[in-house]
């Protein structure tokens, strides 16, 4: 759910960026379409890994693994954006990006309704 919402917000940021630059027609590429989605879910997966690992592993090891994950994830995203932008899918109005953001927001609402809630155990100090 959080990944879809984050992807929706990233897509809205791209929409605003293109809107401010007065480009009403956008050349959609694989990099442009995948960056918000992979970015939203990647950041969420990293946060979930940290939450899971910090309770089970040494703090230094968790920090090192998270730093390595950020480096690998950033390099992967840069490669996807670089090579994905060289393969255009087509040109379409800017408003299609807004429909992508609405779809990701709707996916977030559906996942919130469908997925079971996770119960958190409270820690006693």
mmCIF file of N, CA and C in Angstrom:
data_model
loop_
_atom_site.group_PDB
_atom_site.id
_atom_site.type_symbol
_atom_site.label_atom_id
_atom_site.label_comp_id
_atom_site.label_asym_id
_atom_site.label_seq_id
_atom_site.Cartn_x
_atom_site.Cartn_y
_atom_site.Cartn_z
ATOM 1 N N UNK A 1 0.816 -1.179 0.000
ATOM 2 C CA UNK A 1 0.000 0.000 0.000
ATOM 3 C C UNK A 1 0.868 1.254 0.000
ATOM 4 N N UNK A 2 1.851 1.300 0.867
ATOM 5 C CA UNK A 2 2.711 2.478 0.974
ATOM 6 C C UNK A 2 3.519 2.659 -0.314
ATOM 7 N N UNK A 3 3.954 1.554 -0.903
ATOM 8 C CA UNK A 3 4.697 1.629 -2.155
ATOM 9 C C UNK A 3 3.868 2.246 -3.267
ATOM 10 N N UNK A 4 2.595 1.877 -3.358
ATOM 11 C CA UNK A 4 1.715 2.442 -4.385
ATOM 12 C C UNK A 4 1.482 3.925 -4.139
ATOM 13 N N UNK A 5 1.304 4.297 -2.883
ATOM 14 C CA UNK A 5 1.095 5.703 -2.562
ATOM 15 C C UNK A 5 2.346 6.527 -2.863
ATOM 16 N N UNK A 6 3.508 5.986 -2.535
ATOM 17 C CA UNK A 6 4.763 6.675 -2.842
ATOM 18 C C UNK A 6 4.946 6.806 -4.349
ATOM 19 N N UNK A 7 4.647 5.750 -5.091
ATOM 20 C CA UNK A 7 4.740 5.809 -6.557
ATOM 21 C C UNK A 7 3.770 6.847 -7.117
ATOM 22 N N UNK A 8 2.587 6.941 -6.534
ATOM 23 C CA UNK A 8 1.607 7.939 -6.953
ATOM 24 C C UNK A 8 2.158 9.350 -6.730
ATOM 25 N N UNK A 9 2.761 9.583 -5.583
ATOM 26 C CA UNK A 9 3.317 10.907 -5.288
ATOM 27 C C UNK A 9 4.488 11.251 -6.203
ATOM 28 N N UNK A 10 5.341 10.278 -6.495
ATOM 29 C CA UNK A 10 6.459 10.517 -7.416
ATOM 30 C C UNK A 10 5.924 10.843 -8.809
ATOM 31 N N UNK A 11 4.890 10.136 -9.247
ATOM 32 C CA UNK A 11 4.290 10.409 -10.550
ATOM 33 C C UNK A 11 3.687 11.808 -10.580
ATOM 34 N N UNK A 12 3.053 12.217 -9.483
ATOM 35 C CA UNK A 12 2.505 13.574 -9.417
ATOM 36 C C UNK A 12 3.611 14.622 -9.474
ATOM 37 N N UNK A 13 4.753 14.328 -8.878
ATOM 38 C CA UNK A 13 5.876 15.256 -8.967
ATOM 39 C C UNK A 13 6.370 15.388 -10.409
ATOM 40 N N UNK A 14 6.443 14.266 -11.127
ATOM 41 C CA UNK A 14 6.799 14.323 -12.546
ATOM 42 C C UNK A 14 5.761 15.128 -13.332
ATOM 43 N N UNK A 15 4.490 14.924 -13.013
ATOM 44 C CA UNK A 15 3.418 15.661 -13.689
ATOM 45 C C UNK A 15 3.579 17.161 -13.484
ATOM 46 N N UNK A 16 3.821 17.572 -12.247
ATOM 47 C CA UNK A 16 4.003 18.994 -11.943
ATOM 48 C C UNK A 16 5.252 19.533 -12.638
ATOM 49 N N UNK A 17 6.316 18.743 -12.670
ATOM 50 C CA UNK A 17 7.545 19.179 -13.335
ATOM 51 C C UNK A 17 7.295 19.447 -14.820
ATOM 52 N N UNK A 18 6.590 18.548 -15.495
ATOM 53 C CA UNK A 18 6.290 18.758 -16.909
ATOM 54 C C UNK A 18 5.300 19.908 -17.098
ATOM 55 N N UNK A 19 4.363 20.054 -16.163
ATOM 56 C CA UNK A 19 3.383 21.128 -16.254
ATOM 57 C C UNK A 19 4.043 22.491 -16.108
ATOM 58 N N UNK A 20 4.975 22.617 -15.175
ATOM 59 C CA UNK A 20 5.682 23.880 -14.964
ATOM 60 C C UNK A 20 6.559 24.217 -16.165
ATOM 61 N N UNK A 21 7.143 23.205 -16.790
ATOM 62 C CA UNK A 21 7.986 23.453 -17.964
ATOM 63 C C UNK A 21 7.159 23.678 -19.237
ATOM 64 N N UNK A 22 5.845 23.691 -19.097
ATOM 65 C CA UNK A 22 4.905 23.993 -20.192
ATOM 66 C C UNK A 22 4.970 22.974 -21.319
ATOM 67 N N UNK A 23 5.291 21.741 -21.007
ATOM 68 C CA UNK A 23 5.270 20.677 -22.011
ATOM 69 C C UNK A 23 3.944 19.933 -21.877
ATOM 70 N N UNK A 24 3.092 20.090 -22.878
ATOM 71 C CA UNK A 24 1.793 19.437 -22.824
ATOM 72 C C UNK A 24 1.785 18.103 -23.555
ATOM 73 N N UNK A 25 2.848 17.830 -24.291
ATOM 74 C CA UNK A 25 3.023 16.531 -24.934
ATOM 75 C C UNK A 25 4.327 15.945 -24.426
ATOM 76 N N UNK A 26 4.252 14.718 -23.945
ATOM 77 C CA UNK A 26 5.403 14.063 -23.340
ATOM 78 C C UNK A 26 5.749 12.826 -24.158
ATOM 79 N N UNK A 27 7.046 12.626 -24.371
ATOM 80 C CA UNK A 27 7.516 11.384 -24.976
ATOM 81 C C UNK A 27 7.687 10.367 -23.849
ATOM 82 N N UNK A 28 6.780 9.407 -23.802
ATOM 83 C CA UNK A 28 6.817 8.405 -22.745
ATOM 84 C C UNK A 28 7.851 7.339 -23.098
ATOM 85 N N UNK A 29 8.691 7.023 -22.118
ATOM 86 C CA UNK A 29 9.729 6.007 -22.290
ATOM 87 C C UNK A 29 9.597 5.002 -21.154
ATOM 88 N N UNK A 30 10.299 3.891 -21.293
ATOM 89 C CA UNK A 30 10.272 2.892 -20.226
ATOM 90 C C UNK A 30 10.866 3.462 -18.942
ATOM 91 N N UNK A 31 11.899 4.270 -19.071
ATOM 92 C CA UNK A 31 12.508 4.874 -17.891
ATOM 93 C C UNK A 31 11.546 5.788 -17.158
ATOM 94 N N UNK A 32 10.810 6.597 -17.898
ATOM 95 C CA UNK A 32 9.864 7.526 -17.294
ATOM 96 C C UNK A 32 8.706 6.798 -16.628
ATOM 97 N N UNK A 33 8.266 5.703 -17.200
ATOM 98 C CA UNK A 33 7.147 4.965 -16.621
ATOM 99 C C UNK A 33 7.564 4.077 -15.444
ATOM 100 N N UNK A 34 8.769 3.516 -15.502
ATOM 101 C CA UNK A 34 9.207 2.600 -14.447
ATOM 102 C C UNK A 34 9.810 3.302 -13.236
ATOM 103 N N UNK A 35 10.384 4.487 -13.432
ATOM 104 C CA UNK A 35 11.054 5.165 -12.333
ATOM 105 C C UNK A 35 10.140 5.431 -11.137
ATOM 106 N N UNK A 36 8.936 5.982 -11.307
ATOM 107 C CA UNK A 36 8.087 6.201 -10.129
ATOM 108 C C UNK A 36 7.659 4.907 -9.443
ATOM 109 N N UNK A 37 7.324 3.907 -10.242
ATOM 110 C CA UNK A 37 6.823 2.654 -9.663
ATOM 111 C C UNK A 37 7.932 1.924 -8.905
ATOM 112 N N UNK A 38 9.077 1.742 -9.564
ATOM 113 C CA UNK A 38 10.188 1.056 -8.895
ATOM 114 C C UNK A 38 10.731 1.882 -7.732
ATOM 115 N N UNK A 39 10.723 3.197 -7.882
ATOM 116 C CA UNK A 39 11.171 4.058 -6.787
ATOM 117 C C UNK A 39 10.266 3.939 -5.566
ATOM 118 N N UNK A 40 8.969 3.965 -5.783
ATOM 119 C CA UNK A 40 8.027 3.855 -4.665
ATOM 120 C C UNK A 40 8.115 2.523 -3.948
ATOM 121 N N UNK A 41 8.137 1.451 -4.715
ATOM 122 C CA UNK A 41 8.207 0.125 -4.097
ATOM 123 C C UNK A 41 9.602 -0.181 -3.549
ATOM 124 N N UNK A 42 10.636 0.359 -4.177
ATOM 125 C CA UNK A 42 12.000 0.134 -3.691
ATOM 126 C C UNK A 42 12.258 0.795 -2.360
ATOM 127 N N UNK A 43 11.817 2.026 -2.206
ATOM 128 C CA UNK A 43 11.984 2.733 -0.932
ATOM 129 C C UNK A 43 11.191 2.033 0.166
ATOM 130 N N UNK A 44 10.001 1.591 -0.157
ATOM 131 C CA UNK A 44 9.184 0.871 0.830
ATOM 132 C C UNK A 44 9.834 -0.453 1.223
ATOM 133 N N UNK A 45 10.375 -1.167 0.257
ATOM 134 C CA UNK A 45 11.054 -2.434 0.567
ATOM 135 C C UNK A 45 12.285 -2.195 1.442
ATOM 136 N N UNK A 46 13.021 -1.126 1.175
ATOM 137 C CA UNK A 46 14.173 -0.800 2.013
ATOM 138 C C UNK A 46 13.779 -0.487 3.445
ATOM 139 N N UNK A 47 12.698 0.251 3.619
ATOM 140 C CA UNK A 47 12.223 0.567 4.971
ATOM 141 C C UNK A 47 11.748 -0.691 5.697
ATOM 142 N N UNK A 48 11.079 -1.570 4.978
ATOM 143 C CA UNK A 48 10.633 -2.828 5.595
ATOM 144 C C UNK A 48 11.809 -3.715 5.978
ATOM 145 N N UNK A 49 12.834 -3.757 5.116
ATOM 146 C CA UNK A 49 14.025 -4.540 5.446
ATOM 147 C C UNK A 49 14.686 -3.995 6.703
ATOM 148 N N UNK A 50 14.817 -2.673 6.788
ATOM 149 C CA UNK A 50 15.447 -2.070 7.966
ATOM 150 C C UNK A 50 14.661 -2.410 9.231
ATOM 151 N N UNK A 51 13.351 -2.283 9.159
ATOM 152 C CA UNK A 51 12.514 -2.574 10.320
ATOM 153 C C UNK A 51 12.638 -4.038 10.741
ATOM 154 N N UNK A 52 12.708 -4.931 9.767
ATOM 155 C CA UNK A 52 12.841 -6.361 10.052
ATOM 156 C C UNK A 52 14.223 -6.673 10.613
ATOM 157 N N UNK A 53 15.266 -6.108 10.002
ATOM 158 C CA UNK A 53 16.639 -6.488 10.332
ATOM 159 C C UNK A 53 17.148 -5.855 11.621
ATOM 160 N N UNK A 54 16.679 -4.671 11.958
ATOM 161 C CA UNK A 54 17.232 -3.970 13.120
ATOM 162 C C UNK A 54 16.920 -4.716 14.415
ATOM 163 N N UNK A 55 15.852 -5.499 14.424
ATOM 164 C CA UNK A 55 15.500 -6.267 15.612
ATOM 165 C C UNK A 55 16.228 -7.606 15.687
ATOM 166 N N UNK A 56 16.815 -8.059 14.585
ATOM 167 C CA UNK A 56 17.388 -9.398 14.528
ATOM 168 C C UNK A 56 18.895 -9.432 14.308
ATOM 169 N N UNK A 57 19.481 -8.310 13.894
ATOM 170 C CA UNK A 57 20.903 -8.305 13.561
ATOM 171 C C UNK A 57 21.632 -7.196 14.313
ATOM 172 N N UNK A 58 22.942 -7.269 14.214
ATOM 173 C CA UNK A 58 23.798 -6.242 14.780
ATOM 174 C C UNK A 58 23.552 -4.919 14.049
ATOM 175 N N UNK A 59 23.524 -3.816 14.781
ATOM 176 C CA UNK A 59 23.225 -2.514 14.200
ATOM 177 C C UNK A 59 24.221 -2.140 13.091
ATOM 178 N N UNK A 60 25.496 -2.402 13.301
ATOM 179 C CA UNK A 60 26.504 -2.091 12.290
ATOM 180 C C UNK A 60 26.286 -2.862 11.004
ATOM 181 N N UNK A 61 25.928 -4.147 11.124
ATOM 182 C CA UNK A 61 25.658 -4.963 9.947
ATOM 183 C C UNK A 61 24.434 -4.450 9.195
ATOM 184 N N UNK A 62 23.416 -4.045 9.934
ATOM 185 C CA UNK A 62 22.199 -3.523 9.299
ATOM 186 C C UNK A 62 22.513 -2.228 8.545
ATOM 187 N N UNK A 63 23.309 -1.354 9.149
ATOM 188 C CA UNK A 63 23.683 -0.105 8.489
ATOM 189 C C UNK A 63 24.483 -0.396 7.223
ATOM 190 N N UNK A 64 25.415 -1.346 7.298
ATOM 191 C CA UNK A 64 26.224 -1.698 6.124
ATOM 192 C C UNK A 64 25.348 -2.295 5.021
ATOM 193 N N UNK A 65 24.417 -3.175 5.382
ATOM 194 C CA UNK A 65 23.537 -3.777 4.382
ATOM 195 C C UNK A 65 22.613 -2.740 3.755
ATOM 196 N N UNK A 66 22.110 -1.822 4.564
ATOM 197 C CA UNK A 66 21.248 -0.768 4.026
ATOM 198 C C UNK A 66 22.028 0.161 3.105
ATOM 199 N N UNK A 67 23.264 0.497 3.472
ATOM 200 C CA UNK A 67 24.093 1.348 2.613
ATOM 201 C C UNK A 67 24.377 0.646 1.290
ATOM 202 N N UNK A 68 24.686 -0.641 1.347
ATOM 203 C CA UNK A 68 24.909 -1.412 0.124
ATOM 204 C C UNK A 68 23.633 -1.467 -0.716
ATOM 205 N N UNK A 69 22.502 -1.647 -0.063
ATOM 206 C CA UNK A 69 21.228 -1.669 -0.778
ATOM 207 C C UNK A 69 20.927 -0.351 -1.465
ATOM 208 N N UNK A 70 21.221 0.767 -0.801
ATOM 209 C CA UNK A 70 20.997 2.081 -1.409
ATOM 210 C C UNK A 70 21.885 2.256 -2.639
ATOM 211 N N UNK A 71 23.140 1.831 -2.535
ATOM 212 C CA UNK A 71 24.066 1.962 -3.662
ATOM 213 C C UNK A 71 23.606 1.110 -4.844
ATOM 214 N N UNK A 72 23.259 -0.144 -4.588
ATOM 215 C CA UNK A 72 22.827 -1.045 -5.665
ATOM 216 C C UNK A 72 21.505 -0.570 -6.267
ATOM 217 N N UNK A 73 20.564 -0.169 -5.420
ATOM 218 C CA UNK A 73 19.263 0.291 -5.897
ATOM 219 C C UNK A 73 19.410 1.565 -6.726
ATOM 220 N N UNK A 74 20.232 2.495 -6.261
ATOM 221 C CA UNK A 74 20.435 3.748 -6.998
ATOM 222 C C UNK A 74 21.096 3.499 -8.348
ATOM 223 N N UNK A 75 22.085 2.620 -8.367
ATOM 224 C CA UNK A 75 22.741 2.295 -9.631
ATOM 225 C C UNK A 75 21.760 1.608 -10.589
ATOM 226 N N UNK A 76 20.956 0.707 -10.069
ATOM 227 C CA UNK A 76 19.954 0.038 -10.902
ATOM 228 C C UNK A 76 18.924 1.007 -11.456
ATOM 229 N N UNK A 77 18.461 1.918 -10.628
ATOM 230 C CA UNK A 77 17.491 2.918 -11.086
ATOM 231 C C UNK A 77 18.107 3.832 -12.139
ATOM 232 N N UNK A 78 19.372 4.214 -11.934
ATOM 233 C CA UNK A 78 20.051 5.062 -12.918
ATOM 234 C C UNK A 78 20.193 4.339 -14.254
ATOM 235 N N UNK A 79 20.532 3.052 -14.205
ATOM 236 C CA UNK A 79 20.647 2.280 -15.449
ATOM 237 C C UNK A 79 19.302 2.136 -16.158
ATOM 238 N N UNK A 80 18.262 1.875 -15.378
ATOM 239 C CA UNK A 80 16.927 1.746 -15.977
ATOM 240 C C UNK A 80 16.504 3.064 -16.599
ATOM 241 N N UNK A 81 16.765 4.159 -15.907
ATOM 242 C CA UNK A 81 16.374 5.462 -16.435
ATOM 243 C C UNK A 81 17.203 5.816 -17.664
ATOM 244 N N UNK A 82 18.494 5.529 -17.619
ATOM 245 C CA UNK A 82 19.368 5.862 -18.754
ATOM 246 C C UNK A 82 19.027 5.036 -19.993
ATOM 247 N N UNK A 83 18.955 3.722 -19.839
ATOM 248 C CA UNK A 83 18.695 2.865 -20.994
ATOM 249 C C UNK A 83 17.219 2.834 -21.366
ATOM 250 N N UNK A 84 16.350 3.060 -20.392
ATOM 251 C CA UNK A 84 14.920 3.100 -20.685
ATOM 252 C C UNK A 84 14.519 4.340 -21.449
ATOM 253 N N UNK A 85 15.244 5.445 -21.244
ATOM 254 C CA UNK A 85 14.913 6.672 -21.964
ATOM 255 C C UNK A 85 15.350 6.635 -23.415
ATOM 256 N N UNK A 86 16.209 5.697 -23.759
ATOM 257 C CA UNK A 86 16.624 5.590 -25.158
ATOM 258 C C UNK A 86 15.629 4.771 -25.978
ATOM 259 N N UNK A 87 14.594 4.246 -25.335
ATOM 260 C CA UNK A 87 13.583 3.450 -26.017
ATOM 261 C C UNK A 87 12.200 4.082 -25.808
ATOM 262 N N UNK A 88 11.847 5.043 -26.642
ATOM 263 C CA UNK A 88 10.546 5.689 -26.461
ATOM 264 C C UNK A 88 9.396 4.754 -26.800
ATOM 265 N N UNK A 89 8.344 4.880 -26.036
ATOM 266 C CA UNK A 89 7.134 4.103 -26.287
ATOM 267 C C UNK A 89 6.237 4.869 -27.248
ATOM 268 N N UNK A 90 6.127 6.175 -27.016
ATOM 269 C CA UNK A 90 5.317 7.016 -27.889
ATOM 270 C C UNK A 90 5.083 8.363 -27.244
ATOM 271 N N UNK A 91 4.461 9.239 -27.989
ATOM 272 C CA UNK A 91 4.118 10.554 -27.461
ATOM 273 C C UNK A 91 2.642 10.569 -27.128
ATOM 274 N N UNK A 92 2.327 11.241 -26.025
ATOM 275 C CA UNK A 92 0.942 11.353 -25.586
ATOM 276 C C UNK A 92 0.799 12.634 -24.774
ATOM 277 N N UNK A 93 -0.421 13.068 -24.568
ATOM 278 C CA UNK A 93 -0.618 14.265 -23.757
ATOM 279 C C UNK A 93 -0.135 14.055 -22.317
ATOM 280 N N UNK A 94 0.193 15.152 -21.685
ATOM 281 C CA UNK A 94 0.677 15.123 -20.307
ATOM 282 C C UNK A 94 -0.355 14.529 -19.366
ATOM 283 N N UNK A 95 -1.618 14.663 -19.692
ATOM 284 C CA UNK A 95 -2.680 14.204 -18.799
ATOM 285 C C UNK A 95 -2.660 12.696 -18.576
ATOM 286 N N UNK A 96 -2.020 11.945 -19.471
ATOM 287 C CA UNK A 96 -1.914 10.503 -19.262
ATOM 288 C C UNK A 96 -1.060 10.186 -18.037
ATOM 289 N N UNK A 97 -0.126 11.068 -17.728
ATOM 290 C CA UNK A 97 0.663 10.871 -16.522
ATOM 291 C C UNK A 97 -0.212 11.050 -15.279
ATOM 292 N N UNK A 98 -1.159 11.970 -15.375
ATOM 293 C CA UNK A 98 -2.094 12.160 -14.263
ATOM 294 C C UNK A 98 -2.977 10.925 -14.085
ATOM 295 N N UNK A 99 -3.362 10.281 -15.184
ATOM 296 C CA UNK A 99 -4.163 9.060 -15.047
ATOM 297 C C UNK A 99 -3.333 7.928 -14.438
ATOM 298 N N UNK A 100 -2.038 7.911 -14.725
ATOM 299 C CA UNK A 100 -1.170 6.916 -14.080
ATOM 300 C C UNK A 100 -1.111 7.150 -12.570
ATOM 301 N N UNK A 101 -1.024 8.409 -12.170
ATOM 302 C CA UNK A 101 -0.995 8.737 -10.741
ATOM 303 C C UNK A 101 -2.320 8.355 -10.074
ATOM 304 N N UNK A 102 -3.422 8.612 -10.752
ATOM 305 C CA UNK A 102 -4.731 8.242 -10.200
ATOM 306 C C UNK A 102 -4.846 6.727 -10.079
ATOM 307 N N UNK A 103 -4.348 5.998 -11.075
ATOM 308 C CA UNK A 103 -4.370 4.528 -11.011
ATOM 309 C C UNK A 103 -3.534 3.989 -9.863
ATOM 310 N N UNK A 104 -2.356 4.583 -9.642
ATOM 311 C CA UNK A 104 -1.519 4.135 -8.523
ATOM 312 C C UNK A 104 -2.154 4.485 -7.178
ATOM 313 N N UNK A 105 -2.806 5.639 -7.108
ATOM 314 C CA UNK A 105 -3.524 5.996 -5.883
ATOM 315 C C UNK A 105 -4.682 5.052 -5.620
ATOM 316 N N UNK A 106 -5.405 4.685 -6.681
ATOM 317 C CA UNK A 106 -6.510 3.733 -6.534
ATOM 318 C C UNK A 106 -5.995 2.357 -6.117
ATOM 319 N N UNK A 107 -4.842 1.951 -6.669
ATOM 320 C CA UNK A 107 -4.233 0.695 -6.255
ATOM 321 C C UNK A 107 -3.885 0.719 -4.774
ATOM 322 N N UNK A 108 -3.419 1.855 -4.291
ATOM 323 C CA UNK A 108 -3.103 1.991 -2.874
ATOM 324 C C UNK A 108 -4.354 1.825 -2.013
ATOM 325 N N UNK A 109 -5.454 2.415 -2.442
ATOM 326 C CA UNK A 109 -6.713 2.291 -1.692
ATOM 327 C C UNK A 109 -7.199 0.846 -1.692
ATOM 328 N N UNK A 110 -7.115 0.183 -2.842
ATOM 329 C CA UNK A 110 -7.553 -1.217 -2.934
ATOM 330 C C UNK A 110 -6.681 -2.109 -2.050
ATOM 331 N N UNK A 111 -5.362 -1.909 -2.106
ATOM 332 C CA UNK A 111 -4.470 -2.723 -1.271
ATOM 333 C C UNK A 111 -4.714 -2.482 0.214
ATOM 334 N N UNK A 112 -5.043 -1.252 0.575
ATOM 335 C CA UNK A 112 -5.349 -0.953 1.973
ATOM 336 C C UNK A 112 -6.603 -1.687 2.429
ATOM 337 N N UNK A 113 -7.567 -1.827 1.538
ATOM 338 C CA UNK A 113 -8.807 -2.519 1.894
ATOM 339 C C UNK A 113 -8.640 -4.033 1.897
ATOM 340 N N UNK A 114 -7.773 -4.554 1.047
ATOM 341 C CA UNK A 114 -7.667 -6.008 0.862
ATOM 342 C C UNK A 114 -6.644 -6.645 1.801
ATOM 343 N N UNK A 115 -5.495 -6.024 1.950
ATOM 344 C CA UNK A 115 -4.431 -6.640 2.739
ATOM 345 C C UNK A 115 -4.759 -6.618 4.221
ATOM 346 N N UNK A 116 -4.416 -7.683 4.930
ATOM 347 C CA UNK A 116 -4.697 -7.703 6.371
ATOM 348 C C UNK A 116 -3.762 -6.747 7.117
ATOM 349 N N UNK A 117 -4.255 -6.263 8.222
ATOM 350 C CA UNK A 117 -3.465 -5.371 9.063
ATOM 351 C C UNK A 117 -2.454 -6.190 9.843
ATOM 352 N N UNK A 118 -1.270 -5.636 10.003
ATOM 353 C CA UNK A 118 -0.237 -6.309 10.775
ATOM 354 C C UNK A 118 -0.258 -5.743 12.182
ATOM 355 N N UNK A 119 -0.295 -6.607 13.131
ATOM 356 C CA UNK A 119 -0.305 -6.170 14.524
ATOM 357 C C UNK A 119 1.115 -5.939 14.993
ATOM 358 N N UNK A 120 1.332 -4.817 15.614
ATOM 359 C CA UNK A 120 2.647 -4.485 16.144
ATOM 360 C C UNK A 120 2.691 -4.830 17.610
ATOM 361 N N UNK A 121 3.775 -5.479 17.991
ATOM 362 C CA UNK A 121 3.987 -5.759 19.401
ATOM 363 C C UNK A 121 4.629 -4.520 20.034
ATOM 364 N N UNK A 122 4.094 -4.097 21.139
ATOM 365 C CA UNK A 122 4.681 -2.920 21.784
ATOM 366 C C UNK A 122 5.884 -3.348 22.610
ATOM 367 N N UNK A 123 6.918 -2.564 22.513
ATOM 368 C CA UNK A 123 8.135 -2.849 23.285
ATOM 369 C C UNK A 123 8.016 -2.205 24.648
ATOM 370 N N UNK A 124 8.451 -2.916 25.614
ATOM 371 C CA UNK A 124 8.488 -2.345 26.970
ATOM 372 C C UNK A 124 9.921 -1.976 27.280
ATOM 373 N N UNK A 125 10.102 -0.762 27.740
ATOM 374 C CA UNK A 125 11.447 -0.286 28.058
ATOM 375 C C UNK A 125 11.865 -0.703 29.431
#
